[in-house]
Tab-separated table of C-alpha atoms in Angstrom:
chain	number	residue	atom	x	y	z
A	192	MET	CA	202.451	279.216	91.852
A	193	ASP	CA	202.639	277.299	95.139
A	194	THR	CA	199.387	278.878	96.260
A	195	LEU	CA	197.786	277.890	92.984
A	196	PHE	CA	198.561	274.203	93.446
A	197	ASN	CA	197.833	274.233	97.178
A	198	ASN	CA	194.341	275.512	96.470
A	199	ASN	CA	193.867	272.730	93.917
A	200	LEU	CA	192.641	275.227	91.316
A	201	PHE	CA	194.866	273.792	88.611
A	202	PHE	CA	193.518	270.288	89.178
A	203	VAL	CA	189.922	271.484	89.278
A	204	TYR	CA	190.459	273.215	85.931
A	205	LEU	CA	192.196	270.124	84.545
A	206	PHE	CA	189.437	267.723	85.600
A	207	ALA	CA	186.788	270.080	84.245
A	208	CYS	CA	188.572	270.121	80.865
A	209	ILE	CA	188.822	266.321	80.892
A	210	ALA	CA	185.082	266.036	81.590
A	211	ILE	CA	184.304	268.419	78.724
A	212	VAL	CA	186.596	266.676	76.232
A	213	ASN	CA	185.336	263.200	77.138
A	214	TYR	CA	181.678	264.112	76.634
A	215	SER	CA	181.172	262.591	73.195
A	216	ALA	CA	177.724	264.130	72.625
A	217	LEU	CA	179.300	267.575	72.238
A	218	LYS	CA	180.790	268.833	68.996
A	219	GLU	CA	184.303	270.257	68.863
A	220	SER	CA	183.016	273.836	68.748
A	221	GLN	CA	180.767	273.221	71.768
A	222	LYS	CA	183.686	271.840	73.775
A	223	ILE	CA	185.803	274.884	72.934
A	224	LEU	CA	182.914	277.145	73.980
A	225	LEU	CA	182.651	275.415	77.349
A	226	ILE	CA	186.393	275.821	77.918
A	227	TYR	CA	186.037	279.512	77.011
A	228	LEU	CA	183.076	279.879	79.383
A	229	MET	CA	184.874	278.168	82.245
A	230	THR	CA	187.970	280.338	81.804
A	231	PHE	CA	185.943	283.539	81.485
A	232	GLY	CA	183.883	282.670	84.568
A	233	LEU	CA	186.948	281.998	86.713
A	234	ALA	CA	188.511	285.278	85.606
A	235	PHE	CA	185.277	287.238	86.079
A	236	LEU	CA	184.967	285.964	89.657
A	237	ASN	CA	188.599	286.930	90.347
A	238	ILE	CA	189.647	283.304	90.841
A	239	LEU	CA	192.173	283.455	88.005
A	240	ASP	CA	194.236	286.493	87.089
A	241	PHE	CA	194.817	287.495	83.471
A	242	GLY	CA	198.127	285.683	83.067
A	243	MET	CA	196.872	282.390	84.478
A	244	SER	CA	193.648	282.659	82.474
A	245	VAL	CA	195.545	282.979	79.199
A	246	ILE	CA	197.978	280.176	80.147
A	247	PHE	CA	195.197	277.776	81.159
A	248	LEU	CA	193.135	278.662	78.097
A	249	THR	CA	196.062	278.221	75.712
A	250	LEU	CA	197.239	274.924	77.204
A	251	SER	CA	193.782	273.359	77.372
A	252	THR	CA	192.769	274.311	73.822
A	253	PHE	CA	196.172	273.437	72.339
A	254	ILE	CA	196.254	269.982	73.928
A	255	TYR	CA	192.655	269.302	72.943
A	256	LEU	CA	192.904	270.464	69.318
A	257	GLU	CA	196.329	269.003	68.551
A	258	PHE	CA	196.599	265.892	70.746
A	259	LEU	CA	193.086	264.810	71.754
A	260	SER	CA	191.234	265.610	68.540
A	261	ASN	CA	189.073	263.019	66.787
A	262	ASP	CA	190.937	263.830	63.570
A	263	ASN	CA	192.984	260.616	63.481
A	264	GLU	CA	194.919	261.430	60.319
A	265	LYS	CA	196.098	264.710	61.817
A	266	GLN	CA	197.559	262.829	64.772
A	267	ILE	CA	199.493	260.619	62.346
A	268	ILE	CA	200.613	263.236	59.832
A	269	ILE	CA	201.255	266.385	61.873
A	270	VAL	CA	203.861	265.176	64.346
A	271	LYS	CA	206.377	268.007	64.668
A	272	PHE	CA	205.700	270.619	67.338
A	273	GLY	CA	206.232	273.557	64.981
A	274	TYR	CA	203.595	272.286	62.570
A	275	LYS	CA	201.202	271.564	65.439
A	276	LEU	CA	201.701	275.106	66.711
A	277	LEU	CA	200.984	276.662	63.297
A	278	ASP	CA	197.932	274.452	62.860
A	279	TYR	CA	196.678	275.401	66.329
A	280	LEU	CA	197.193	279.135	65.822
A	281	PHE	CA	195.279	279.113	62.559
A	282	ILE	CA	192.339	277.154	64.006
A	283	ILE	CA	192.093	279.011	67.309
A	284	ILE	CA	192.336	282.466	65.695
A	285	PHE	CA	190.240	282.114	62.540
A	286	GLN	CA	187.744	279.408	63.495
A	287	TYR	CA	187.372	279.901	67.244
A	288	TYR	CA	188.045	283.661	67.527
A	289	VAL	CA	190.329	283.443	70.552
A	290	CYS	CA	191.199	287.141	70.216
A	291	TRP	CA	187.694	288.056	71.404
A	292	ILE	CA	187.950	285.989	74.580
A	293	ILE	CA	191.391	287.473	75.280
A	294	VAL	CA	189.949	290.990	74.917
A	295	SER	CA	187.212	290.128	77.414
A	296	LEU	CA	189.845	288.786	79.845
A	297	MET	CA	191.867	291.987	79.424
A	298	LEU	CA	188.832	294.101	80.316
A	299	ILE	CA	188.410	292.085	83.502
A	300	TYR	CA	192.116	292.554	84.246
A	301	PHE	CA	191.847	296.347	83.820
A	302	ARG	CA	188.757	296.364	86.019
A	303	GLU	CA	190.629	294.641	88.825
A	304	ASN	CA	193.650	296.908	88.471
A	305	MET	CA	191.463	299.990	88.738
A	306	GLN	CA	189.904	298.764	91.933
A	307	LYS	CA	193.287	297.985	93.519
A	308	ASN	CA	195.252	301.019	92.330
A	309	PRO	CA	194.938	303.964	94.769
A	310	ASP	CA	196.366	306.447	92.242
A	311	ILE	CA	193.532	305.783	89.813
A	312	LYS	CA	190.978	306.201	92.582
A	313	LEU	CA	192.366	309.652	93.359
A	314	LEU	CA	192.264	310.727	89.703
A	315	LEU	CA	188.640	309.716	89.208
A	316	GLU	CA	186.384	312.235	90.924
A	317	PHE	CA	183.218	310.192	90.449
A	318	GLY	CA	184.724	306.957	91.791
A	319	VAL	CA	185.907	303.691	90.348
A	320	GLU	CA	182.735	301.698	90.888
A	321	PRO	CA	180.750	302.991	87.855
A	322	ILE	CA	183.696	302.365	85.519
A	323	SER	CA	184.255	298.935	87.045
A	324	ILE	CA	180.628	297.973	86.452
A	325	SER	CA	180.810	299.299	82.896
A	326	MET	CA	183.929	297.287	82.120
A	327	SER	CA	182.336	294.151	83.562
A	328	PHE	CA	179.312	294.708	81.341
A	329	ILE	CA	181.478	295.327	78.260
A	330	SER	CA	183.543	292.192	78.938
A	331	ILE	CA	180.334	290.131	79.035
A	332	ILE	CA	179.196	291.663	75.731
A	333	VAL	CA	182.560	290.873	74.113
A	334	PHE	CA	182.334	287.284	75.360
A	335	VAL	CA	178.793	286.920	73.972
A	336	ILE	CA	180.003	288.244	70.611
A	337	CYS	CA	182.727	285.596	70.656
A	338	VAL	CA	180.161	282.884	71.389
A	339	ASN	CA	177.933	284.140	68.580
A	340	LYS	CA	180.795	284.142	66.077
A	341	ILE	CA	181.719	280.554	66.940
A	342	THR	CA	178.153	279.231	66.811
A	343	ALA	CA	177.478	281.018	63.510
A	344	GLN	CA	180.125	278.779	61.894
A	345	LYS	CA	180.680	281.022	58.858
A	346	PHE	CA	184.147	279.579	58.565
A	347	LYS	CA	184.926	275.960	59.369
A	348	LEU	CA	187.969	273.930	58.435
A	349	LYS	CA	187.647	270.453	57.043
A	350	SER	CA	189.339	267.779	59.113
A	351	ILE	CA	192.338	266.079	57.539
A	352	ASP	CA	190.371	262.813	57.718
A	353	THR	CA	187.746	264.394	55.458
A	354	VAL	CA	190.334	265.943	53.117
A	355	ILE	CA	192.100	262.610	52.608
A	356	THR	CA	188.820	260.699	52.184
A	357	ASP	CA	187.317	263.187	49.717
A	358	TYR	CA	190.381	264.114	47.671
A	359	PHE	CA	193.044	261.439	47.969
A	360	SER	CA	191.142	258.156	48.342
A	361	THR	CA	189.936	258.275	44.736
A	362	ASN	CA	193.346	259.313	43.404
A	363	PRO	CA	196.035	258.045	45.801
A	364	ILE	CA	199.182	260.130	45.787
A	365	TYR	CA	201.441	257.067	45.739
A	366	LYS	CA	200.044	256.046	42.327
A	367	ARG	CA	201.279	259.214	40.668
A	368	PRO	CA	204.641	259.064	38.861
A	369	HIS	CA	207.630	260.383	40.772
A	370	ALA	CA	208.389	262.765	37.910
A	371	ASP	CA	205.391	264.836	39.015
A	372	PHE	CA	207.083	265.785	42.258
A	373	ASP	CA	210.280	267.586	43.076
A	374	PHE	CA	212.394	266.920	46.160
A	375	LEU	CA	210.218	269.098	48.396
A	376	PHE	CA	207.078	267.162	47.587
A	377	LEU	CA	208.878	263.897	48.172
A	378	LYS	CA	209.672	265.115	51.696
A	379	CYS	CA	206.281	266.486	52.618
A	380	LEU	CA	202.619	266.439	51.654
A	381	VAL	CA	201.044	269.831	51.118
A	382	ILE	CA	197.386	270.210	52.005
A	383	TRP	CA	195.481	273.415	51.421
A	384	ARG	CA	192.495	274.060	53.569
A	385	ILE	CA	190.166	276.629	52.109
A	386	GLY	CA	187.294	278.214	53.989
A	387	LEU	CA	184.853	280.698	52.535
A	388	ILE	CA	183.234	283.505	54.461
A	389	SER	CA	180.460	285.420	52.803
A	390	LYS	CA	179.714	288.936	54.066
A	391	GLY	CA	177.272	290.721	51.773
A	392	LYS	CA	178.907	291.036	48.378
A	393	LYS	CA	182.390	290.406	49.723
A	394	LEU	CA	183.966	286.983	49.657
A	395	ILE	CA	186.923	286.389	51.951
A	396	VAL	CA	188.992	283.316	51.230
A	397	PHE	CA	191.246	281.943	53.926
A	398	CYS	CA	193.873	279.456	52.877
A	399	ARG	CA	195.817	277.379	55.327
A	400	LEU	CA	199.020	275.696	54.187
A	401	ASN	CA	200.230	272.807	56.288
A	402	LEU	CA	203.478	271.038	55.505
A	403	LEU	CA	202.563	267.558	56.587
A	404	LEU	CA	205.387	265.083	56.842
A	405	SER	CA	204.560	261.645	55.592
A	406	ARG	CA	205.056	258.659	57.837
A	407	GLY	CA	208.615	257.624	58.354
A	408	VAL	CA	210.096	260.955	57.261
A	409	ASN	CA	212.253	262.711	59.884
């Protein structure tokens, strides 16, 4: 860890993320892609190991999506860490396919371990180099698949700003009689986010349930 900070790698990564997030011309998905690309590139060039890559990737995307997002209502409504974590996990897994980037980072990690492990070199009669090149190539393919899935945008969540504007502005929840709600609904506002993915004749419906505490509720 001391070496990491002495080499200023953490700060370089941090400033790069800040530059990406602050560039207003980019969409949210494009910013996430650039963070993915930066992390993958650092791992591919052996600048970051697998553990640090996952930590940096998780921290940067979590802070961006849950604290620096342009979704103003989400910043007001989702205030508890547990709810932010659930919201983040749903978005990063189902909308931004983080599992694919993690698989590509794992392939790079295995490639490096093979090259450094003398026991594996002895077991492989034809040498480590061909396998290492193959794993590098496969990791790039997996990363490209991840990029393609994100840019295809088959599944995209509505922002809470949009949900409130489209569904609650015309019929404000505070105008409904209290008899319509039990104690649970008086404590929290339930918002369902539904995304549709169409694959041939199959329709996959993803539903996200967020318990969103109203203002002033502890």
